[in-house]
Coordinates of C-alpha atoms and ligand atoms in Angstrom, one line a residue:
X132 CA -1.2 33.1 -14.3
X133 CA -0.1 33.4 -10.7
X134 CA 3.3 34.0 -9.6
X135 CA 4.8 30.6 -8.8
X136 CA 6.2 30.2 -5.3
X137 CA 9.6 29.6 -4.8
X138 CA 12.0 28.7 -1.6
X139 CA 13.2 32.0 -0.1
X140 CA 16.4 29.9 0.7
X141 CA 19.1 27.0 0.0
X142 CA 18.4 25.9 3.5
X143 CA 14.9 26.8 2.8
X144 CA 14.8 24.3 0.2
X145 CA 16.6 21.8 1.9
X146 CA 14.8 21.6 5.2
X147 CA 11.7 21.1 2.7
X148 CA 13.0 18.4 0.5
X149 CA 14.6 16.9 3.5
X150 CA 11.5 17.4 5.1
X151 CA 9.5 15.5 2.2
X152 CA 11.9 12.7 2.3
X153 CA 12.3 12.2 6.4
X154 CA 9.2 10.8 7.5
X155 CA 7.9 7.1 8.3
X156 CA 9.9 5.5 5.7
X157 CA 13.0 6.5 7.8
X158 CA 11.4 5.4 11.5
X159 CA 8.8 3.2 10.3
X160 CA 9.7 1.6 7.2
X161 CA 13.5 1.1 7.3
X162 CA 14.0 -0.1 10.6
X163 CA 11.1 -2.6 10.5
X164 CA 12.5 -3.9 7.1
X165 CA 15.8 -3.9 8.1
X166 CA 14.6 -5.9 11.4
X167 CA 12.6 -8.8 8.9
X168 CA 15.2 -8.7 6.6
X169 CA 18.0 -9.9 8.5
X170 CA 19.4 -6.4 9.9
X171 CA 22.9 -5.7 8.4
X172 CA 22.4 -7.7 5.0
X173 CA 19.5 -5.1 4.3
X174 CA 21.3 -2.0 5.8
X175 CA 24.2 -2.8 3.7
X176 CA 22.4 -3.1 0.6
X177 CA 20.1 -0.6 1.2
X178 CA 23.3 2.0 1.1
X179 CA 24.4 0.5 -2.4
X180 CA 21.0 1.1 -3.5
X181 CA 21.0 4.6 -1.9
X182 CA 23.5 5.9 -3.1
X183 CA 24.1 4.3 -6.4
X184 CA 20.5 4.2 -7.9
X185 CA 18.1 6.8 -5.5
X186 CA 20.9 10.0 -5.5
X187 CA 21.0 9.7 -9.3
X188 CA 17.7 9.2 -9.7
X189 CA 16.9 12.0 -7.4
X190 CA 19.1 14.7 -9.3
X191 CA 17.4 13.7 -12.6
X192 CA 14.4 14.9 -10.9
X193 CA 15.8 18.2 -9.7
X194 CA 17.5 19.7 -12.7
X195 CA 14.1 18.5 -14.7
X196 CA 12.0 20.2 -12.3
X197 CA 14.3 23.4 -12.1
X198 CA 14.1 23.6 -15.8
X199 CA 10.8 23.2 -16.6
X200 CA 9.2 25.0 -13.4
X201 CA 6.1 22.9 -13.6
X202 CA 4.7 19.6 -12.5
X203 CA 5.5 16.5 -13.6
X204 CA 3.2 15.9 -16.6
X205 CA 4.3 19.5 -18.3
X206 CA 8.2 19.0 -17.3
X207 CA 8.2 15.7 -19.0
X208 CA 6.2 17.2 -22.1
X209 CA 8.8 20.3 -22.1
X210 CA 11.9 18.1 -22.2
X211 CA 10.2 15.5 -24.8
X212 CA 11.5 15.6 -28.2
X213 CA 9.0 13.5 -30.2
X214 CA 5.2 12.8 -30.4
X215 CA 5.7 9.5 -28.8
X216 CA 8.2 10.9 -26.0
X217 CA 5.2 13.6 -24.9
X218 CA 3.0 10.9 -24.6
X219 CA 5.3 8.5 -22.5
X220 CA 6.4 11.8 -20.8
X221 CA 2.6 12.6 -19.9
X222 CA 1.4 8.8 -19.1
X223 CA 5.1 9.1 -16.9
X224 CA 3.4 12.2 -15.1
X225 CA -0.2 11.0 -14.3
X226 CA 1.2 7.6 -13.1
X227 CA 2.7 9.7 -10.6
X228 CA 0.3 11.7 -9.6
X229 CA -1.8 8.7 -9.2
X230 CA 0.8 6.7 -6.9
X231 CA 1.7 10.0 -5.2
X232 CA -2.1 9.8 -4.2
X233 CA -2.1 6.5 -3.2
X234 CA 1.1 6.5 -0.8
X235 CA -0.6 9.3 0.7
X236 CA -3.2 6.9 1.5
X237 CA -1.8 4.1 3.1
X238 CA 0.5 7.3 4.7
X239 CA -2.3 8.6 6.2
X240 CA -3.8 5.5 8.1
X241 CA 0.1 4.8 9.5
X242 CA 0.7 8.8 10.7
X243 CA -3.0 8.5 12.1
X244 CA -0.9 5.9 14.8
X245 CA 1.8 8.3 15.5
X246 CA -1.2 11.5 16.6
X247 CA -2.6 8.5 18.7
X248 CA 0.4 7.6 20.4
X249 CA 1.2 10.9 21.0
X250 CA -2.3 11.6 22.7
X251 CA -2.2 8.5 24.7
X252 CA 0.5 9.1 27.1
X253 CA -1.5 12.9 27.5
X254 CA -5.2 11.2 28.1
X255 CA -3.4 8.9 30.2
X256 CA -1.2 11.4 32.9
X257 CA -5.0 13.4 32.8
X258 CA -6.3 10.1 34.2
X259 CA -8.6 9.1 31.1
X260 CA -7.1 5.5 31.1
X261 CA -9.7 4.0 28.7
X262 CA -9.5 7.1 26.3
X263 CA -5.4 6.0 26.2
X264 CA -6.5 2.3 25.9
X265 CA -8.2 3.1 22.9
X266 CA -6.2 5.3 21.2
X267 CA -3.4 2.7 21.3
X268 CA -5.5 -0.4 20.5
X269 CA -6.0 -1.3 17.0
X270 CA -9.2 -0.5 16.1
X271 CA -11.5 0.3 12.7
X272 CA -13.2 3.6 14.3
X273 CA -9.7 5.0 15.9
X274 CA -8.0 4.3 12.6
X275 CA -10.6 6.0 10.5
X276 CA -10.8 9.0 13.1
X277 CA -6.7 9.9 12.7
X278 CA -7.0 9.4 8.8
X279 CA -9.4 12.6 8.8
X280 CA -7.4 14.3 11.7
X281 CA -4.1 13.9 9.5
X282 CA -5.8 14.8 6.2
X283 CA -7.2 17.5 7.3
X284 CA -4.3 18.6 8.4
X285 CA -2.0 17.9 5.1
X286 CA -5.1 20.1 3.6
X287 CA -4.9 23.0 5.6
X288 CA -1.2 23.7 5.1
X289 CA -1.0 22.7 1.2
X290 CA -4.1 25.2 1.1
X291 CA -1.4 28.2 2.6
X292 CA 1.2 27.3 -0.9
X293 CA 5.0 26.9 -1.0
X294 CA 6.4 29.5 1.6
X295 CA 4.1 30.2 4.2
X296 CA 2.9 26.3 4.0
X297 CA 5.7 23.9 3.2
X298 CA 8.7 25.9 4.3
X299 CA 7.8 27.3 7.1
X300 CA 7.0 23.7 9.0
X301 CA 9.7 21.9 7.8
X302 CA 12.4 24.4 9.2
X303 CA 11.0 23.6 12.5
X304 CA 10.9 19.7 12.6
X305 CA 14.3 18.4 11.7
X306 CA 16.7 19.9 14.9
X307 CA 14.4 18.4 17.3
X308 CA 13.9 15.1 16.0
X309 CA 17.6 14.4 15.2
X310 CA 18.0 15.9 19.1
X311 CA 15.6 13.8 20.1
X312 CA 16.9 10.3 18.3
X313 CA 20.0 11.3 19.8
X314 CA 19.1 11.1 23.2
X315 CA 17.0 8.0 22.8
X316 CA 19.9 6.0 21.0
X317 CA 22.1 6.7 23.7
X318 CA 19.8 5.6 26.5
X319 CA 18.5 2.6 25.0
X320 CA 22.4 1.5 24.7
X321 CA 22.5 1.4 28.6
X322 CA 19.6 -1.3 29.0
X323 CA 20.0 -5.0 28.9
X324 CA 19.7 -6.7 25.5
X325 CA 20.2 -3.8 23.6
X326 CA 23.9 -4.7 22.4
X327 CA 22.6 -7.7 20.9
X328 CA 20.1 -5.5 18.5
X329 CA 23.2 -3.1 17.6
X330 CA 24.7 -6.8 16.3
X331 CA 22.3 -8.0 14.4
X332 CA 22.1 -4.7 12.8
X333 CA 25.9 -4.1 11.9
X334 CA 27.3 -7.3 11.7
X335 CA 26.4 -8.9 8.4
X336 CA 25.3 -12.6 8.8
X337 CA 27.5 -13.5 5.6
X338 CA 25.6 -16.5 5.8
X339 CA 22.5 -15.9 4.7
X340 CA 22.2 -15.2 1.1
X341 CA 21.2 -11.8 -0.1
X342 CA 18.5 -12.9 -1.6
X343 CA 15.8 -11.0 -4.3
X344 CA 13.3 -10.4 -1.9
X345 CA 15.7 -7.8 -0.2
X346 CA 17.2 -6.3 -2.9
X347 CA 13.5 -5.5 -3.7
X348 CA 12.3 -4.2 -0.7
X349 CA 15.5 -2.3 0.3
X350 CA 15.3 -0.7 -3.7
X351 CA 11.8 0.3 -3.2
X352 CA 12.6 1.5 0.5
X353 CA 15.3 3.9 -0.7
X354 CA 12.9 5.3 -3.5
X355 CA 9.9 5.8 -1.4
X356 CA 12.5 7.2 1.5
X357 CA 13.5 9.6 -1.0
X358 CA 10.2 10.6 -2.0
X359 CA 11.4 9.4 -5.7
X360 CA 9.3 8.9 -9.1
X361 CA 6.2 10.3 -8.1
X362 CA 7.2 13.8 -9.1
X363 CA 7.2 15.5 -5.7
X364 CA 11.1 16.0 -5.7
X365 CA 10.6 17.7 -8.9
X366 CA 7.7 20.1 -8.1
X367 CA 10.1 20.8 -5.3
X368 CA 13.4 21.0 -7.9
X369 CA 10.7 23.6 -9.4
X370 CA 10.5 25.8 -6.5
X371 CA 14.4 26.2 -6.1
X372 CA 16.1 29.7 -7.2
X373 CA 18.3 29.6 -10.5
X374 CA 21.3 30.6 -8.3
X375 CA 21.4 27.4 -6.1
X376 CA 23.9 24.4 -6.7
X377 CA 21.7 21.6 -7.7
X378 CA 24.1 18.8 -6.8
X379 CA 24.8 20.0 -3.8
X380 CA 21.5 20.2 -2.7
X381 CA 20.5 17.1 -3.8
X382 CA 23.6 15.6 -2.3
X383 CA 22.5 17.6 1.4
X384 CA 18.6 15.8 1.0
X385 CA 20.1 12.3 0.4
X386 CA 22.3 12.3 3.3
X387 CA 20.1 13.9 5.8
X388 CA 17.7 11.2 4.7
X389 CA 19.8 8.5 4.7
X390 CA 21.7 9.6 8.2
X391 CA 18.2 9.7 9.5
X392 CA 17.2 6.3 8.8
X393 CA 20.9 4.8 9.7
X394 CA 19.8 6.3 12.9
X395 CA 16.4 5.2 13.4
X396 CA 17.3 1.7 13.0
X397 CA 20.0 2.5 16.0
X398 CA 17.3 2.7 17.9
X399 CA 14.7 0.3 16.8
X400 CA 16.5 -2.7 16.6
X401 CA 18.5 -2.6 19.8
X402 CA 15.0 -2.0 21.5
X403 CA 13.4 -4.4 20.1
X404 CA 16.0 -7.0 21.7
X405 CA 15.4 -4.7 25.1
X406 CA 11.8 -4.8 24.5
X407 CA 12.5 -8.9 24.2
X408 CA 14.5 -8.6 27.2
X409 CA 11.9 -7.8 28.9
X410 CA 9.0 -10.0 28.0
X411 CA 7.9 -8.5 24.7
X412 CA 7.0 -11.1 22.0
X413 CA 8.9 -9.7 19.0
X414 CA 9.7 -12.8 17.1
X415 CA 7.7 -15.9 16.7
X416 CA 8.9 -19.0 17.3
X417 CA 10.2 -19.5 13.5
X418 CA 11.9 -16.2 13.9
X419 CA 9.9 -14.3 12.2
X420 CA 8.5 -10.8 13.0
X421 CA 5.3 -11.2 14.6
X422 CA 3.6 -7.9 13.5
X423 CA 5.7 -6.0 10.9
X424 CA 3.6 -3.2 10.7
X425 CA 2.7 -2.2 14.0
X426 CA 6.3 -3.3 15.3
X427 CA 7.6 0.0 16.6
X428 CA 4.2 0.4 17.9
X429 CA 5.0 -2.3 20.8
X430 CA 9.0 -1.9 20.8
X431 CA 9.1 2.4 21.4
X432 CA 6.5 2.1 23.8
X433 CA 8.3 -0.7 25.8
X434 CA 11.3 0.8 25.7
X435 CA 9.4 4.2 27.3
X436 CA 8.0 2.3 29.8
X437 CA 11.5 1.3 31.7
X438 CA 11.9 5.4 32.2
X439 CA 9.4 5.9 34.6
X440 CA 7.3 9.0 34.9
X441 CA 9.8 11.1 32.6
X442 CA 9.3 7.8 29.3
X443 CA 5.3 9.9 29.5
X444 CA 7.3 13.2 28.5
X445 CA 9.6 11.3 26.3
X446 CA 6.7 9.1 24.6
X447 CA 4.7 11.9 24.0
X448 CA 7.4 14.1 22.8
X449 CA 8.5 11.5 20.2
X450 CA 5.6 10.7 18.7
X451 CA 4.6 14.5 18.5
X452 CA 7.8 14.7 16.2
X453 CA 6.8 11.4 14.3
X454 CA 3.6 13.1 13.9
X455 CA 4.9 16.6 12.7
X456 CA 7.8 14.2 10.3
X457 CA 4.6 12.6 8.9
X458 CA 3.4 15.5 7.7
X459 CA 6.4 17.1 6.2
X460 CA 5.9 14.4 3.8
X461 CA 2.6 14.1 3.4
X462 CA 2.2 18.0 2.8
X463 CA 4.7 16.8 -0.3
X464 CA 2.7 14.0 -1.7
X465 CA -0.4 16.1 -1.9
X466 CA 1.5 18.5 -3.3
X467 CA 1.9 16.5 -6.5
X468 CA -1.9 15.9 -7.7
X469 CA -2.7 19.6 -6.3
X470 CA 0.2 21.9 -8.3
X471 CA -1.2 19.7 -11.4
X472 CA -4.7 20.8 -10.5
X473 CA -3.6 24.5 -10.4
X474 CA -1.3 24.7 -13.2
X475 CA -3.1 22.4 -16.1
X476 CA -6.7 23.3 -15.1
X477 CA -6.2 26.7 -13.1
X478 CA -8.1 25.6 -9.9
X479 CA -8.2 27.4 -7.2
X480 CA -5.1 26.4 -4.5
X481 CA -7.8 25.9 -1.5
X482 CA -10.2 23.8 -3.5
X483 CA -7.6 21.5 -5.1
X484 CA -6.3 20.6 -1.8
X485 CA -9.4 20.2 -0.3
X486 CA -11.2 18.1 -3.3
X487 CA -7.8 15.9 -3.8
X488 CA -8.1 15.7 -0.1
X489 CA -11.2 14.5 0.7
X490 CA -10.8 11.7 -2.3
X491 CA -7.7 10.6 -0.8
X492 CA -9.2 10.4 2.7
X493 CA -11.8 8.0 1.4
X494 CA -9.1 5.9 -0.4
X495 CA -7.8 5.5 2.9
X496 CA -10.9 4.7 5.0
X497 CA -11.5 2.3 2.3
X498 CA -7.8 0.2 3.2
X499 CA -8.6 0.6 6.4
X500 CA -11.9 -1.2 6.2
X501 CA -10.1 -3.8 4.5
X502 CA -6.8 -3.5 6.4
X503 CA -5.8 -7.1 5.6
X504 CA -5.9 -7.4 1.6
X505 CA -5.6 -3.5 0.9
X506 CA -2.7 -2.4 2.9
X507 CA 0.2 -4.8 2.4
X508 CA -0.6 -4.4 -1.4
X509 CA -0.9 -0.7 -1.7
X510 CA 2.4 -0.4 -0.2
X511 CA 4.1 -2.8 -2.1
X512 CA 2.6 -1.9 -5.5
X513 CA 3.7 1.5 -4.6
X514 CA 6.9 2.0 -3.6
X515 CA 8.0 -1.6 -4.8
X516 CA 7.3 -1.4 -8.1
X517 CA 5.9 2.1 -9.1
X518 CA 8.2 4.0 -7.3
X519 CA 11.5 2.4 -8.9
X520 CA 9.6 2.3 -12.9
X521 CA 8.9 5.7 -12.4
X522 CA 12.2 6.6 -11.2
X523 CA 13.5 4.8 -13.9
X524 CA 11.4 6.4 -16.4
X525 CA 12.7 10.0 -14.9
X526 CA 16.3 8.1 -15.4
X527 CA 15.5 7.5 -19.3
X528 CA 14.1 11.3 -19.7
X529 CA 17.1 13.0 -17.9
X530 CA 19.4 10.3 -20.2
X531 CA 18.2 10.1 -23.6
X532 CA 15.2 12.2 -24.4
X533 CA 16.5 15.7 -22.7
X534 CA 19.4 17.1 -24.8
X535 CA 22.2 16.9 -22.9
X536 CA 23.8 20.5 -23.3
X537 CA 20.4 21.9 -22.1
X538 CA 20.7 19.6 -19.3
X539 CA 24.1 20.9 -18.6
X540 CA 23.0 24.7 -19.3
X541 CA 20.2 23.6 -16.5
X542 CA 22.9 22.7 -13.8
X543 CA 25.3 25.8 -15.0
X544 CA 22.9 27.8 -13.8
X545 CA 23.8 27.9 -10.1
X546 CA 27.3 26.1 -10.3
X547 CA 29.2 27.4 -13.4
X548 CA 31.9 25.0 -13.2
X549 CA 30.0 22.0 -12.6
X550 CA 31.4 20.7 -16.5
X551 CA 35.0 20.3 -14.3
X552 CA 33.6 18.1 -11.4
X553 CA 33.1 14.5 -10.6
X554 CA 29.4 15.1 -11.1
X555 CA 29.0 15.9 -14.7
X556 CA 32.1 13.1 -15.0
X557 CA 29.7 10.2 -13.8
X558 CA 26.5 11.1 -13.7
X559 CA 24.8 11.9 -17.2
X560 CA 26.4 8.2 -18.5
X561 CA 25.1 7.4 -15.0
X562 CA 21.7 7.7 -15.6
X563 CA 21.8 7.1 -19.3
X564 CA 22.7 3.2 -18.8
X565 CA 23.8 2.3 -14.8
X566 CA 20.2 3.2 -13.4
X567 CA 18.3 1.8 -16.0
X568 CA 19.7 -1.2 -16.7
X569 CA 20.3 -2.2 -13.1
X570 CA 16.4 -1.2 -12.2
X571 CA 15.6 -3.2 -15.0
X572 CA 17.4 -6.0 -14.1
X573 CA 15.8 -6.2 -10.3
X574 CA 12.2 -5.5 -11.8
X575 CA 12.7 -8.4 -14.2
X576 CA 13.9 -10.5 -11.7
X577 CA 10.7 -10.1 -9.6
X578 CA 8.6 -10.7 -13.2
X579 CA 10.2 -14.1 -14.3
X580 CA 10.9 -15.9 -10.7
Ligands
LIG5 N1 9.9 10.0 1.8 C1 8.8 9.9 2.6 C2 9.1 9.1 3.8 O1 10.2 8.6 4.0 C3 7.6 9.3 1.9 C4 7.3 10.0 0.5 C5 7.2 9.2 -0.6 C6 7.1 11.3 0.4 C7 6.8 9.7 -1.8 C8 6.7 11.9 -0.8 C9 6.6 11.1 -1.9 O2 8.3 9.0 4.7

């Protein structure tokens, strides 16, 4: 067997999971569902939801992953105590690895946009105004052209493993883009219109009912912002050191991740009312969004537009950051179907990725050929409903199949006194009947209505 990699750090480890779980779903995902979801109704439940159903969720991934030091098929078979539990545990495993694969693949198409909008504002200050024209129109042969750039990419650094590959990128990304959201949030708040986006996005419209449909969509969007279920945050609880503080680190991840979508959608909804401000359809004329997912596509570059010469440095700049988020996480998801590959059928590192790879590339060629019916559907039968059963499932594992004094001995390991604080208080009753039940309940709300 090969030695298994491991984080050489606590930050290490944090910049990577935090890396994994700050990506599109923060920029792209939660501001355009908070924006068609009514704005602070969906913010406000997306924080329940956060905090009360994905933190839990995500720690019952991190001490199973520390323990077992595998993937997610052998880490559920370890902690199984019954015929019937291994196979639930496996099936558990390989459902992941298959969603894992096919996030990546509607990932792929969307962080093909951001390497296009970075290039464009470059093609177009070299004077190649058609090569920008095409790069930011939507277009079959320019979507299928950035799914191979960005695949090829996630291949080449999951091909390098944990330290040189996944660690080393991530501690680069995450200053810059929070400095750079920074910046933007506080410039877009000088521009006409943009006060009336901060409203709609803090001040609840108690008027509208919270209805199922958000519930849903904030539940799934707090999962799949998490990186939750698919059993990427527990290859990565594998690869921390027996010394660290589990619940601290997973505490770090969830607000960094959180923080940074809170953030995001400071910017994105008050410029989209800029953007409206100045002559941008946003809404249609029943006030709905007129193109969800391509919304920050026409909002950010608006909004760049009204700085002049500089919004070319700035455009370019934030959507090389996008880019580089993009593939924090998607180095993560690939991850998942490639450590199985090594560890259960000792393939080599560089051909799993590439093999995985080039499947998931086609997966993706093939939504974008059929755009319309394929991509709304993959994400929602992804991170709407797999995401939160899996999560669920990792829930009933970490709750009632694992013994709980082994699960205790797991967090001792880095935080001795952990038996004496409000963690081991709450959370193994926690996930034992609060996160199943309540998942439950939403998923069974979608079945019978
Ligand atoms: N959390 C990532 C994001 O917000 C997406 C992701 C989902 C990553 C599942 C890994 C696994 O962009």
């Amino acid at each position: 067997m090969t030695a298994r990699g491991e984080f050489s750090s606590k930050f290490g480890f944090i910049l990577a999971a935090s890396g994994s779980a700050v990506g599109l779903g923060n920029i792209w995902g939660f501001p355009t569902q908070a924006a068609s979801n009514g704005g602070a109704a969906f913010l406000l439940v997306y924080l329940v939801l956060a905090f009360c159903l994905a933190y839990p969720a995500l720690m019952a991934e991190l001490i199973i992953g520390r323990h077992a030091k595998s993937n997610a098929v052998n880490a559920l078979r370890l902690i199984s105590n019954n015929r019937f539990s291994y196979y639930i545990g496996s099936l558990t495993g390989f459902i992941g690895i298959i969603t894992a694969s096919l996030i990546l693949s509607f990932y792929a198409l969307v962080a093909g946009w951001m390497v296009c909008y970075f290039l464009a504002p470059l093609a177009e200050l070299a004077g190649f105004q058609s090569v920008a024209d095409w790069l930011t129109e939507f277009g079959l042969y320019r979507n299928i052209v950035f799914i191979l750039v960005f695949m090829l990419l996630t291949v080449a650094i999951i091909s390098g493993g944990v330290k040189d590959g996944i660690e080393k990128w991530s501690t680069r990304l995450m200053p810059a883009l929070l400095g750079l959201l920074f910046l933007l949030i506080a410039y877009v708040m000088t521009l006409d219109g943009a006060m009336e986006g901060v409203k709609a996005y803090l001040w609840p419209d108690f008027s509208r009912a919270v209805d199922l449909k958000l519930i849903v969509s904030a539940m799934g969007q707090a999962f799949f912002s998490l990186s939750l279920g698919v059993g990427t945050m527990l290859i990565y609880g594998s690869y921390i050191s027996q010394k660290e503080n589990l619940s601290y680190l997973g505490r770090m991840v969830t607000f960094v991740d959180i923080g940074i979508a809170v953030m995001a959608g400071m910017l994105i909804l008050p410029a989209m009312y800029v953007a409206q401000h100045n002559g941008v359809e946003i809404f249609d004329a029943a006030g709905r969004l007129i193109s969800e997912d391509t919304l920050i596509f026409a909002v950010l570059p608006a909004l760049f537009d009204t700085m002049g010469v500089t919004g070319i440095f700035i455009s370019a700049a934030f959507f090389i950051l996008m880019s580089i988020a993009a593939l924090t996480s998607s180095i993560s998801m690939l991850e998942v179907p490639v450590a199985y590959a090594v560890e259960n059928h000792a393939i080599d590192r560089k051909r799993a990725a590439q093999v995985i790879g080039l499947l998931i590339a086609l997966i993706s060629v093939t939504i974008a050929f059929n755009f319309n019916t394929l991509f709304g559907l993959t994400i929602s039968a992804t991170t709407r409903f797999a995401q939160p059963l899996l999560g669920l499932m990792l829930c009933v594992f970490a709750g009632w199949i694992w013994q709980r004094n082994k699960v205790l001995a797991e967090i001792k390991a880095g935080y001795p006194k952990v038996e004496q604080s409000l963690f081991w208080k709450i959370w193994p009753s926690y996930v034992r009947y609060v996160c199943p039940v309540a998942i439950l309940t939403v998923m069974a709300q979608v079945v019978f209505s």
